[in-house]
PDB file of C-alpha atoms in Angstrom:
ATOM      1  CA  MET J   1       8.006  11.949   3.163  1.00  0.00           C
ATOM      2  CA  ASP J   2       9.067  12.177  -0.443  1.00  0.00           C
ATOM      3  CA  ILE J   3       6.673  11.034  -3.132  1.00  0.00           C
ATOM      4  CA  ILE J   4       8.173  10.210  -6.485  1.00  0.00           C
ATOM      5  CA  ILE J   5       5.924   9.786  -9.482  1.00  0.00           C
ATOM      6  CA  SER J   6       6.801   8.305 -12.828  1.00  0.00           C
ATOM      7  CA  ASN J   7       5.000   9.336 -15.973  1.00  0.00           C
ATOM      8  CA  SER J   8       6.407   6.270 -17.717  1.00  0.00           C
ATOM      9  CA  SER J   9       4.896   3.871 -15.180  1.00  0.00           C
ATOM     10  CA  GLY J  10       1.932   1.817 -16.288  1.00  0.00           C
ATOM     11  CA  LYS J  11       0.293   2.681 -12.972  1.00  0.00           C
ATOM     12  CA  PRO J  12      -1.942   5.769 -12.751  1.00  0.00           C
ATOM     13  CA  ILE J  13      -0.415   8.689 -10.848  1.00  0.00           C
ATOM     14  CA  TYR J  14      -3.100   8.638  -8.147  1.00  0.00           C
ATOM     15  CA  GLU J  15      -2.225   4.980  -7.432  1.00  0.00           C
ATOM     16  CA  GLN J  16       1.473   5.828  -7.230  1.00  0.00           C
ATOM     17  CA  VAL J  17       0.696   8.554  -4.685  1.00  0.00           C
ATOM     18  CA  GLU J  18      -1.668   6.280  -2.768  1.00  0.00           C
ATOM     19  CA  ASP J  19       0.829   3.390  -2.683  1.00  0.00           C
ATOM     20  CA  GLN J  20       3.657   5.590  -1.422  1.00  0.00           C
ATOM     21  CA  ILE J  21       1.578   7.179   1.336  1.00  0.00           C
ATOM     22  CA  LYS J  22       0.280   3.752   2.366  1.00  0.00           C
ATOM     23  CA  ALA J  23       3.847   2.396   2.428  1.00  0.00           C
ATOM     24  CA  ALA J  24       4.971   5.333   4.597  1.00  0.00           C
ATOM     25  CA  ILE J  25       2.140   4.606   7.050  1.00  0.00           C
ATOM     26  CA  LEU J  26       2.836   0.865   7.117  1.00  0.00           C
ATOM     27  CA  SER J  27       6.564   1.414   7.658  1.00  0.00           C
ATOM     28  CA  GLY J  28       5.957   3.874  10.487  1.00  0.00           C
ATOM     29  CA  GLU J  29       7.487   6.787   8.578  1.00  0.00           C
ATOM     30  CA  LEU J  30       4.110   8.508   9.017  1.00  0.00           C
ATOM     31  CA  SER J  31       2.650   8.052  12.460  1.00  0.00           C
ATOM     32  CA  GLU J  32      -0.858   8.138  13.851  1.00  0.00           C
ATOM     33  CA  GLY J  33      -2.307  11.647  13.917  1.00  0.00           C
ATOM     34  CA  GLU J  34       0.361  13.115  11.654  1.00  0.00           C
ATOM     35  CA  GLN J  35      -1.013  15.679   9.227  1.00  0.00           C
ATOM     36  CA  LEU J  36      -0.598  15.028   5.518  1.00  0.00           C
ATOM     37  CA  PRO J  37       0.043  17.809   3.020  1.00  0.00           C
ATOM     38  CA  SER J  38      -3.102  19.513   1.761  1.00  0.00           C
ATOM     39  CA  ILE J  39      -4.558  18.151  -1.458  1.00  0.00           C
ATOM     40  CA  ARG J  40      -3.612  21.314  -3.342  1.00  0.00           C
ATOM     41  CA  GLY J  41      -0.216  21.580  -1.689  1.00  0.00           C
ATOM     42  CA  LEU J  42       0.677  18.008  -2.616  1.00  0.00           C
ATOM     43  CA  ALA J  43      -0.669  18.500  -6.145  1.00  0.00           C
ATOM     44  CA  ASN J  44       1.472  21.628  -6.575  1.00  0.00           C
ATOM     45  CA  SER J  45       4.622  19.958  -5.244  1.00  0.00           C
ATOM     46  CA  LEU J  46       4.115  16.960  -7.533  1.00  0.00           C
ATOM     47  CA  ARG J  47       3.001  19.156 -10.440  1.00  0.00           C
ATOM     48  CA  VAL J  48      -0.176  17.156 -10.943  1.00  0.00           C
ATOM     49  CA  SER J  49      -3.868  17.968 -10.848  1.00  0.00           C
ATOM     50  CA  ALA J  50      -5.578  18.423  -7.477  1.00  0.00           C
ATOM     51  CA  ILE J  51      -8.093  15.859  -8.765  1.00  0.00           C
ATOM     52  CA  THR J  52      -5.265  13.303  -8.836  1.00  0.00           C
ATOM     53  CA  THR J  53      -4.264  13.862  -5.219  1.00  0.00           C
ATOM     54  CA  LYS J  54      -7.924  14.054  -4.158  1.00  0.00           C
ATOM     55  CA  ARG J  55      -8.480  10.582  -5.663  1.00  0.00           C
ATOM     56  CA  ALA J  56      -5.479   9.183  -3.774  1.00  0.00           C
ATOM     57  CA  TYR J  57      -6.682  10.690  -0.479  1.00  0.00           C
ATOM     58  CA  THR J  58     -10.253   9.483  -1.069  1.00  0.00           C
ATOM     59  CA  ASP J  59      -9.040   5.927  -1.683  1.00  0.00           C
ATOM     60  CA  LEU J  60      -6.754   6.027   1.380  1.00  0.00           C
ATOM     61  CA  GLU J  61      -9.628   7.282   3.513  1.00  0.00           C
ATOM     62  CA  ALA J  62     -11.966   4.575   2.196  1.00  0.00           C
ATOM     63  CA  ALA J  63      -9.343   1.962   3.113  1.00  0.00           C
ATOM     64  CA  GLY J  64      -9.042   3.420   6.631  1.00  0.00           C
ATOM     65  CA  PHE J  65      -5.478   4.696   6.359  1.00  0.00           C
ATOM     66  CA  ILE J  66      -6.275   8.401   6.707  1.00  0.00           C
ATOM     67  CA  GLU J  67      -9.011  10.590   8.148  1.00  0.00           C
ATOM     68  CA  THR J  68     -10.092  13.947   6.788  1.00  0.00           C
ATOM     69  CA  VAL J  69     -11.397  16.661   9.078  1.00  0.00           C
ATOM     70  CA  GLN J  70     -13.349  19.329   7.223  1.00  0.00           C
ATOM     71  CA  GLY J  71     -11.459  22.621   7.349  1.00  0.00           C
ATOM     72  CA  LYS J  72      -8.419  21.108   9.093  1.00  0.00           C
ATOM     73  CA  GLY J  73      -6.942  18.625   6.647  1.00  0.00           C
ATOM     74  CA  SER J  74      -6.082  14.960   6.344  1.00  0.00           C
ATOM     75  CA  PHE J  75      -4.340  12.953   9.038  1.00  0.00           C
ATOM     76  CA  VAL J  76      -2.952   9.442   9.460  1.00  0.00           C
ATOM     77  CA  ALA J  77      -5.794   7.448  11.004  1.00  0.00           C
ATOM     78  CA  GLY J  78      -5.532   5.987  14.461  1.00  0.00           C
ATOM     79  CA  GLY J  79      -5.733   2.289  15.096  1.00  0.00           C
ATOM     80  CA  ASN J  80      -3.713   1.297  12.045  1.00  0.00           C
ATOM     81  CA  ALA J  81      -2.269  -1.744  13.813  1.00  0.00           C
ATOM     82  CA  GLU J  82      -5.053  -3.967  12.466  1.00  0.00           C
ATOM     83  CA  LEU J  83      -4.752  -2.459   8.975  1.00  0.00           C
ATOM     84  CA  ILE J  84      -0.996  -3.021   9.045  1.00  0.00           C
ATOM     85  CA  ARG J  85      -1.490  -6.637  10.101  1.00  0.00           C
ATOM     86  CA  GLU J  86      -4.053  -7.226   7.356  1.00  0.00           C
ATOM     87  CA  GLU J  87      -1.852  -5.577   4.717  1.00  0.00           C
ATOM     88  CA  ARG J  88       1.156  -7.689   5.723  1.00  0.00           C
ATOM     89  CA  LEU J  89      -1.011 -10.802   5.708  1.00  0.00           C
ATOM     90  CA  ARG J  90      -2.111  -9.990   2.140  1.00  0.00           C
ATOM     91  CA  GLU J  91       1.532  -9.530   1.150  1.00  0.00           C
ATOM     92  CA  VAL J  92       2.491 -12.902   2.650  1.00  0.00           C
ATOM     93  CA  GLU J  93      -0.463 -14.595   0.968  1.00  0.00           C
ATOM     94  CA  GLY J  94       0.600 -13.072  -2.352  1.00  0.00           C
ATOM     95  CA  LEU J  95       4.148 -14.332  -1.856  1.00  0.00           C
ATOM     96  CA  MET J  96       2.877 -17.813  -1.039  1.00  0.00           C
ATOM     97  CA  VAL J  97       0.671 -17.905  -4.136  1.00  0.00           C
ATOM     98  CA  ARG J  98       3.594 -16.817  -6.314  1.00  0.00           C
ATOM     99  CA  ALA J  99       5.854 -19.426  -4.680  1.00  0.00           C
ATOM    100  CA  ILE J 100       3.298 -22.168  -5.328  1.00  0.00           C
ATOM    101  CA  GLU J 101       2.865 -21.071  -8.939  1.00  0.00           C
ATOM    102  CA  ARG J 102       6.639 -20.984  -9.414  1.00  0.00           C
ATOM    103  CA  GLY J 103       6.976 -24.427  -7.814  1.00  0.00           C
ATOM    104  CA  ARG J 104       4.342 -25.825 -10.157  1.00  0.00           C
ATOM    105  CA  ASP J 105       6.123 -24.221 -13.115  1.00  0.00           C
ATOM    106  CA  MET J 106       9.239 -26.058 -11.965  1.00  0.00           C
ATOM    107  CA  GLY J 107       7.295 -29.339 -11.907  1.00  0.00           C
ATOM    108  CA  LEU J 108       7.089 -29.792  -8.133  1.00  0.00           C
ATOM    109  CA  THR J 109       4.337 -32.052  -6.847  1.00  0.00           C
ATOM    110  CA  SER J 110       1.847 -31.051  -4.153  1.00  0.00           C
ATOM    111  CA  GLU J 111       3.780 -33.161  -1.649  1.00  0.00           C
ATOM    112  CA  GLU J 112       7.052 -31.433  -2.536  1.00  0.00           C
ATOM    113  CA  LEU J 113       5.421 -28.000  -2.225  1.00  0.00           C
ATOM    114  CA  THR J 114       3.962 -28.947   1.170  1.00  0.00           C
ATOM    115  CA  GLU J 115       7.367 -30.189   2.344  1.00  0.00           C
ATOM    116  CA  MET J 116       9.027 -27.006   1.064  1.00  0.00           C
ATOM    117  CA  PHE J 117       6.631 -24.838   3.115  1.00  0.00           C
ATOM    118  CA  ALA J 118       6.911 -27.089   6.179  1.00  0.00           C
ATOM    119  CA  LEU J 119      10.702 -26.804   6.124  1.00  0.00           C
ATOM    120  CA  GLY J 120      10.454 -23.045   5.778  1.00  0.00           C
ATOM    121  CA  LEU J 121       8.256 -22.808   8.874  1.00  0.00           C
ATOM    122  CA  GLU J 122      10.622 -24.785  11.144  1.00  0.00           C
TER     123      GLU J 122
END
């Protein structure tokens, strides 16, 4: 798994790290039980503070994507199927909201938007 950070991004580095690890888990690139790099090891390879990688790991653990075992390291959490489903559902909901907003910007009526979605589901 390669993590690429951008100092010119408007997103904090810890969020970039978190998003890329989460994406690797959701895509199956990282599988259940797989060990992640140590906090210090990842920080050194990315040339960032250990505090930055610690924040990313803490957030991922709070969201249920990884588990940390004291003295052993951090691992991809088991039972991610439900998390993956929920994450994909949030992505679809976001796409639908953006589509509705775009349709309204284009002057579509509620009936036209409903028809558009109904046709897309057939």
